[in-house]
Short mmCIF file of C-alpha atoms and ligand atoms in Angstrom, two decimals:
data_model
loop_
_atom_site.label_atom_id
_atom_site.label_comp_id
_atom_site.label_asym_id
_atom_site.label_seq_id
_atom_site.Cartn_x
_atom_site.Cartn_y
_atom_site.Cartn_z
CA MET A 1 -67.90 -115.17 -136.16
CA LYS A 2 -66.05 -118.16 -136.96
CA PHE A 3 -67.96 -121.87 -137.11
CA PRO A 4 -66.52 -124.93 -135.51
CA PHE A 5 -68.83 -126.93 -138.13
CA LEU A 6 -69.47 -126.53 -141.89
CA PRO A 7 -72.85 -124.93 -143.19
CA LYS A 8 -75.04 -127.32 -144.45
CA LYS A 9 -76.88 -126.16 -147.28
CA LYS A 10 -79.64 -128.94 -147.67
CA TRP A 11 -80.63 -128.36 -144.19
CA GLY A 12 -80.86 -124.75 -144.86
CA GLN A 13 -78.19 -123.71 -142.26
CA ASN A 14 -78.46 -120.08 -143.24
CA PHE A 15 -77.58 -118.62 -139.56
CA LEU A 16 -79.21 -115.24 -138.51
CA LEU A 17 -76.49 -112.86 -136.79
CA ASP A 18 -77.34 -109.30 -136.62
CA LYS A 19 -78.47 -108.53 -132.63
CA ASN A 20 -80.93 -105.71 -133.53
CA LEU A 21 -82.68 -108.30 -135.98
CA LEU A 22 -82.91 -111.44 -133.82
CA GLN A 23 -84.49 -108.77 -130.97
CA LYS A 24 -86.75 -107.70 -134.14
CA VAL A 25 -87.99 -111.44 -134.82
CA VAL A 26 -88.36 -111.80 -130.86
CA ASN A 27 -89.97 -108.58 -130.90
CA SER A 28 -92.72 -109.65 -133.25
CA CYS A 29 -93.39 -112.47 -131.44
CA PRO A 30 -96.98 -112.52 -129.31
CA ILE A 31 -95.16 -113.66 -125.92
CA ASP A 32 -95.77 -113.42 -122.57
CA GLU A 33 -95.54 -115.36 -119.39
CA LYS A 34 -98.05 -117.99 -120.32
CA THR A 35 -96.51 -118.67 -123.75
CA ILE A 36 -94.17 -121.77 -124.76
CA ILE A 37 -91.97 -120.96 -127.14
CA ILE A 38 -91.09 -124.21 -130.20
CA GLU A 39 -88.48 -122.77 -131.73
CA ILE A 40 -87.78 -124.85 -134.84
CA GLY A 41 -83.95 -125.10 -135.81
CA SER A 42 -81.50 -124.08 -133.05
CA GLY A 43 -78.19 -123.71 -135.31
CA TYR A 44 -75.87 -122.21 -132.99
CA GLY A 45 -78.99 -120.68 -130.62
CA HIS A 46 -78.91 -117.50 -131.66
CA LEU A 47 -82.43 -116.55 -132.04
CA THR A 48 -83.03 -119.20 -128.62
CA GLU A 49 -80.84 -116.98 -126.77
CA PHE A 50 -83.00 -113.72 -127.53
CA LEU A 51 -86.55 -115.83 -127.14
CA ALA A 52 -85.16 -116.95 -123.58
CA LYS A 53 -84.67 -113.47 -122.68
CA SER A 54 -88.15 -112.71 -123.35
CA ASN A 55 -90.93 -113.24 -120.13
CA CYS A 56 -91.85 -116.44 -121.91
CA TYR A 57 -92.29 -119.64 -119.69
CA GLN A 58 -89.75 -122.21 -121.65
CA VAL A 59 -88.07 -122.18 -124.87
CA ILE A 60 -88.10 -125.88 -126.41
CA SER A 61 -85.82 -126.01 -129.25
CA TYR A 62 -85.58 -128.69 -131.71
CA GLU A 63 -82.31 -128.89 -134.06
CA LYS A 64 -81.99 -131.75 -136.09
CA ASP A 65 -78.07 -131.98 -136.95
CA THR A 66 -76.35 -134.07 -134.58
CA GLN A 67 -73.43 -131.96 -134.24
CA LEU A 68 -75.32 -128.82 -133.92
CA HIS A 69 -77.13 -130.28 -131.24
CA PHE A 70 -74.42 -131.63 -128.62
CA TRP A 71 -72.24 -128.49 -129.64
CA LEU A 72 -75.45 -125.95 -128.22
CA GLN A 73 -75.98 -128.56 -125.08
CA SER A 74 -72.38 -127.80 -124.19
CA LYS A 75 -71.97 -124.09 -124.45
CA TRP A 76 -75.22 -123.03 -123.01
CA ASN A 77 -75.01 -121.77 -119.60
CA LYS A 78 -76.40 -123.06 -116.74
CA GLU A 79 -78.63 -120.53 -115.64
CA GLN A 80 -79.86 -120.06 -119.43
CA LYS A 81 -80.82 -123.79 -119.27
CA ASN A 82 -83.97 -123.64 -116.75
CA LYS A 83 -85.50 -121.92 -119.24
CA VAL A 84 -84.13 -123.76 -122.40
CA VAL A 85 -84.76 -126.99 -123.50
CA PHE A 86 -82.77 -128.38 -126.58
CA LEU A 87 -84.00 -131.54 -128.15
CA HIS A 88 -82.40 -133.40 -130.51
CA GLN A 89 -85.29 -134.14 -133.06
CA ASP A 90 -86.55 -133.67 -136.97
CA ALA A 91 -89.40 -131.23 -136.71
CA LEU A 92 -91.41 -132.79 -138.95
CA LYS A 93 -91.54 -135.47 -137.32
CA ILE A 94 -92.55 -133.66 -134.19
CA ASN A 95 -96.07 -135.40 -132.13
CA TRP A 96 -97.45 -132.41 -131.71
CA LEU A 97 -100.39 -133.76 -129.30
CA GLU A 98 -98.48 -135.89 -127.69
CA LEU A 99 -96.19 -132.56 -127.11
CA ARG A 100 -99.48 -130.48 -126.12
CA GLN A 101 -100.69 -132.86 -123.62
CA LYS A 102 -97.54 -132.82 -121.24
CA TYR A 103 -98.10 -128.83 -120.55
CA ASN A 104 -101.11 -127.53 -118.90
CA GLN A 105 -103.99 -126.28 -120.73
CA SER A 106 -103.67 -122.44 -119.44
CA LEU A 107 -99.57 -122.27 -121.09
CA THR A 108 -99.90 -121.71 -124.80
CA PHE A 109 -98.24 -122.42 -127.78
CA LEU A 110 -95.49 -120.40 -130.23
CA ILE A 111 -94.01 -121.62 -132.77
CA VAL A 112 -91.05 -119.79 -134.04
CA GLY A 113 -88.33 -120.30 -136.58
CA ASN A 114 -85.77 -119.26 -139.04
CA LEU A 115 -87.05 -122.26 -141.43
CA PRO A 116 -84.79 -124.53 -143.97
CA TYR A 117 -86.10 -124.19 -147.24
CA SER A 118 -87.02 -127.47 -147.50
CA ILE A 119 -89.31 -127.80 -144.76
CA ALA A 120 -91.02 -125.02 -144.55
CA ASN A 121 -93.84 -126.12 -146.66
CA SER A 122 -94.25 -129.83 -144.64
CA LEU A 123 -93.92 -128.15 -141.88
CA ILE A 124 -96.69 -125.77 -142.22
CA PHE A 125 -98.76 -128.73 -142.83
CA ASN A 126 -98.04 -130.44 -139.88
CA LEU A 127 -99.34 -127.28 -138.00
CA LEU A 128 -101.72 -127.05 -140.12
CA GLU A 129 -103.32 -129.44 -139.24
CA ASN A 130 -103.10 -129.80 -135.52
CA THR A 131 -104.67 -125.79 -135.18
CA GLU A 132 -106.29 -126.75 -132.36
CA LEU A 133 -102.98 -126.79 -130.30
CA PHE A 134 -101.64 -123.40 -130.97
CA GLU A 135 -102.44 -119.94 -131.48
CA ASN A 136 -99.21 -118.36 -132.94
CA LEU A 137 -96.27 -118.77 -135.83
CA VAL A 138 -93.73 -117.02 -136.39
CA PHE A 139 -91.21 -117.88 -139.42
CA LEU A 140 -88.46 -116.86 -141.22
CA ILE A 141 -88.76 -118.06 -144.51
CA GLN A 142 -87.68 -116.84 -148.49
CA LYS A 143 -89.60 -113.90 -149.26
CA GLU A 144 -91.16 -115.73 -151.83
CA VAL A 145 -92.59 -117.97 -149.96
CA ALA A 146 -94.30 -115.90 -147.70
CA GLN A 147 -95.97 -114.24 -150.32
CA ARG A 148 -97.38 -117.35 -151.51
CA TRP A 149 -98.78 -117.85 -147.86
CA VAL A 150 -100.22 -114.56 -147.26
CA ALA A 151 -101.56 -114.06 -151.02
CA THR A 152 -105.29 -112.77 -151.77
CA PRO A 153 -106.90 -112.02 -155.07
CA GLN A 154 -105.74 -108.64 -154.72
CA ARG A 155 -102.15 -109.05 -152.60
CA TYR A 156 -99.57 -110.87 -154.47
CA LYS A 157 -101.48 -111.87 -157.02
CA LYS A 158 -99.10 -114.16 -158.84
CA GLU A 159 -98.35 -115.94 -156.12
CA TYR A 160 -102.13 -116.50 -155.17
CA SER A 161 -102.46 -120.46 -154.94
CA SER A 162 -104.20 -123.29 -153.40
CA LEU A 163 -102.06 -122.74 -150.62
CA SER A 164 -102.86 -119.04 -150.09
CA VAL A 165 -106.40 -120.28 -150.26
CA TYR A 166 -106.05 -122.67 -147.32
CA ILE A 167 -104.00 -120.90 -144.90
CA SER A 168 -106.16 -118.23 -145.04
CA LEU A 169 -109.04 -120.93 -144.33
CA ILE A 170 -107.27 -121.19 -141.08
CA ALA A 171 -105.09 -118.33 -140.16
CA LYS A 172 -105.05 -114.71 -140.21
CA ALA A 173 -101.67 -114.54 -141.70
CA GLU A 174 -99.16 -111.62 -142.76
CA ILE A 175 -95.47 -110.31 -143.41
CA ILE A 176 -94.25 -108.62 -140.88
CA PHE A 177 -91.20 -107.12 -142.92
CA SER A 178 -88.45 -107.87 -145.22
CA VAL A 179 -84.88 -109.72 -144.21
CA PRO A 180 -82.36 -109.15 -146.88
CA LYS A 181 -80.11 -112.12 -148.04
CA GLN A 182 -77.18 -110.69 -146.88
CA CYS A 183 -78.59 -110.78 -142.98
CA PHE A 184 -77.97 -114.50 -143.04
CA PHE A 185 -74.57 -116.60 -142.75
CA PRO A 186 -73.39 -118.23 -145.37
CA GLN A 187 -75.82 -115.87 -147.83
CA PRO A 188 -78.66 -117.87 -149.69
CA SER A 189 -79.65 -117.15 -153.16
CA VAL A 190 -82.47 -115.48 -152.15
CA ASN A 191 -84.11 -112.92 -149.50
CA GLY A 192 -86.48 -113.91 -146.73
CA ALA A 193 -89.49 -112.70 -144.92
CA LEU A 194 -90.74 -112.75 -141.15
CA ILE A 195 -94.19 -113.70 -141.83
CA ARG A 196 -97.01 -114.25 -138.61
CA LEU A 197 -99.80 -116.74 -138.75
CA GLU A 198 -102.38 -116.31 -135.92
CA ILE A 199 -104.35 -119.25 -135.95
CA LYS A 200 -108.59 -118.15 -135.91
CA LYS A 201 -110.14 -118.94 -133.24
CA GLU A 202 -113.14 -120.09 -134.76
CA ILE A 203 -112.70 -121.75 -138.90
CA GLU A 204 -115.09 -122.17 -141.05
CA LEU A 205 -114.78 -125.36 -142.51
CA GLU A 206 -115.12 -128.42 -139.72
CA LYS A 207 -111.88 -130.26 -139.28
CA GLU A 208 -112.78 -133.44 -140.84
CA LYS A 209 -113.73 -131.67 -144.16
CA ARG A 210 -110.29 -129.96 -144.38
CA VAL A 211 -108.36 -132.96 -146.68
CA GLN A 212 -110.88 -132.82 -149.19
CA PHE A 213 -111.06 -129.18 -149.63
CA TRP A 214 -107.43 -129.40 -149.64
CA ALA A 215 -108.06 -131.76 -152.55
CA PHE A 216 -110.69 -129.82 -154.09
CA LEU A 217 -108.88 -126.50 -153.69
CA LYS A 218 -105.45 -128.51 -155.73
CA ASN A 219 -107.80 -129.23 -158.41
CA CYS A 220 -109.25 -125.65 -158.83
CA PHE A 221 -105.54 -124.49 -159.64
CA ARG A 222 -103.96 -127.27 -160.78
CA HIS A 223 -104.15 -125.45 -164.63
CA ARG A 224 -103.68 -121.71 -163.26
CA ARG A 225 -104.34 -120.24 -167.01
CA LYS A 226 -107.62 -122.19 -167.45
CA THR A 227 -110.56 -120.90 -165.89
CA LEU A 228 -111.93 -122.42 -162.92
CA TRP A 229 -115.08 -123.87 -165.42
CA ASN A 230 -112.05 -125.89 -167.03
CA ASN A 231 -110.51 -127.02 -163.73
CA LEU A 232 -113.41 -128.26 -162.26
CA LEU A 233 -114.33 -130.03 -165.75
CA ILE A 234 -110.85 -132.00 -165.78
CA ALA A 235 -111.23 -133.13 -161.77
CA SER A 236 -114.20 -134.74 -162.92
CA TYR A 237 -117.34 -133.13 -161.51
CA GLN A 238 -120.19 -132.99 -163.57
CA GLU A 239 -121.07 -130.51 -166.08
CA LYS A 240 -124.25 -129.79 -165.23
CA LYS A 241 -123.39 -129.43 -161.47
CA ILE A 242 -120.58 -127.05 -162.58
CA ARG A 243 -123.20 -125.05 -164.47
CA GLU A 244 -125.51 -125.23 -161.18
CA VAL A 245 -123.23 -123.82 -159.47
CA PHE A 246 -122.12 -120.65 -161.78
CA GLN A 247 -125.64 -119.80 -162.05
CA GLN A 248 -126.12 -119.87 -158.15
CA LEU A 249 -123.50 -118.19 -157.21
CA ASN A 250 -123.69 -115.71 -160.32
CA TYR A 251 -120.18 -116.38 -161.97
CA GLU A 252 -119.30 -115.61 -165.32
CA LYS A 253 -117.76 -118.72 -167.14
CA ASN A 254 -114.70 -117.84 -168.26
CA ILE A 255 -113.68 -116.62 -164.47
CA ARG A 256 -110.10 -118.12 -163.59
CA PRO A 257 -109.31 -119.50 -160.24
CA GLN A 258 -106.91 -116.12 -159.06
CA GLN A 259 -110.15 -114.62 -158.61
CA LEU A 260 -112.21 -116.55 -156.48
CA THR A 261 -111.88 -115.48 -152.60
CA THR A 262 -111.68 -117.95 -149.61
CA GLN A 263 -115.40 -117.61 -149.05
CA ASP A 264 -115.52 -117.62 -152.68
CA TYR A 265 -113.95 -121.19 -152.48
CA LEU A 266 -115.84 -122.42 -149.84
CA ASN A 267 -119.19 -121.81 -151.38
CA VAL A 268 -118.20 -123.77 -154.51
CA PHE A 269 -117.01 -126.50 -152.59
CA ASN A 270 -119.87 -126.71 -150.68
CA PHE A 271 -122.24 -126.47 -153.20
CA LEU A 272 -120.43 -129.35 -155.39
CA GLN A 273 -120.43 -131.60 -152.12
CA PRO A 274 -122.77 -135.17 -152.47
CA GLN A 275 -125.60 -134.39 -150.41
N1 SAH B 301 -82.05 -120.75 -135.14
C1 SAH B 301 -81.17 -120.68 -135.80
C2 SAH B 301 -80.45 -121.39 -136.78
C3 SAH B 301 -81.27 -121.53 -138.61
S1 SAH B 301 -81.00 -122.22 -140.08
C4 SAH B 301 -80.29 -118.92 -136.20
O1 SAH B 301 -81.69 -118.57 -136.75
O2 SAH B 301 -79.67 -118.49 -136.92
C5 SAH B 301 -82.18 -123.32 -139.54
C6 SAH B 301 -81.36 -124.67 -138.30
O3 SAH B 301 -82.97 -125.61 -139.20
C7 SAH B 301 -79.99 -125.04 -138.78
O4 SAH B 301 -79.28 -125.51 -137.85
C8 SAH B 301 -80.53 -126.68 -139.67
O5 SAH B 301 -80.00 -127.46 -138.87
C9 SAH B 301 -82.13 -126.60 -138.74
N2 SAH B 301 -82.80 -127.77 -139.67
C10 SAH B 301 -82.59 -128.36 -141.04
N3 SAH B 301 -84.09 -129.11 -141.01
C11 SAH B 301 -84.52 -129.48 -139.64
C12 SAH B 301 -85.34 -130.14 -139.17
N4 SAH B 301 -86.35 -131.17 -140.38
N5 SAH B 301 -85.36 -130.48 -138.43
C13 SAH B 301 -85.26 -129.85 -137.29
N6 SAH B 301 -83.83 -128.62 -137.26
C14 SAH B 301 -83.37 -128.61 -138.94
#
């Protein structure tokens, strides 16, 4: 296919053209007639077209690139337009609460996108702050980033990080399939993976405490080669308190941050909270 504009690398413009793959992405999305699909990064609308063919209620597709947005608006035919709304906006600036409130509560929100690498982590943070507003997220992202998002002490151990713990607190995350870099145009330097996050109905930590929990996790993983004990010391927790936690939870002094599960982190966090 010949594109009307040169792809902008800085905006992660690596388009998906393979129709089988596009259909496979849509098949991996939990969609029914009550689903509003929010697409991040319309591009030339390749994925949008497949999403619109599903039995969803509506597709709202965001694109930051002015040229692409207006090109798509002019190409999209009327019949398809009923179901799709194209918005020219930076997805990192979406006010999710405002958007959600425009729609009836009986509808559900699914966020989908072949995401530019540069926005994947910021976007997931924005979304995780608003988890009460949606049910599912399905993203095509760099494989390594996907592995970091789903890692546990057993699975993708090397990628296990504060973000893996934080995500698993809030969502059930799984990699659905890998997407070789040859499937994108222009071809990026790394492979991709499709990841699905299903927001948990019951999250084990109240919303008000999550910012603190995130800061705590970052402290725990700050020096990956050091023990958890030393990381906590560096983060200025009192040694006496650390000793108490370790005794209470039966941890060896040399336990490393990569060995604790999400539940372990919640236990340590709750223990260290000022009473
Ligand atoms: N969905 C299309 C395009 C994927 S490429 C496909 O699969 O082929 C990623 C798209 O996201 C590009 O069109 C890029 O311009 C857009 N984009 C990049 N940063 C963005 C942002 N902050 N907000 C919205 N769109 C963005």
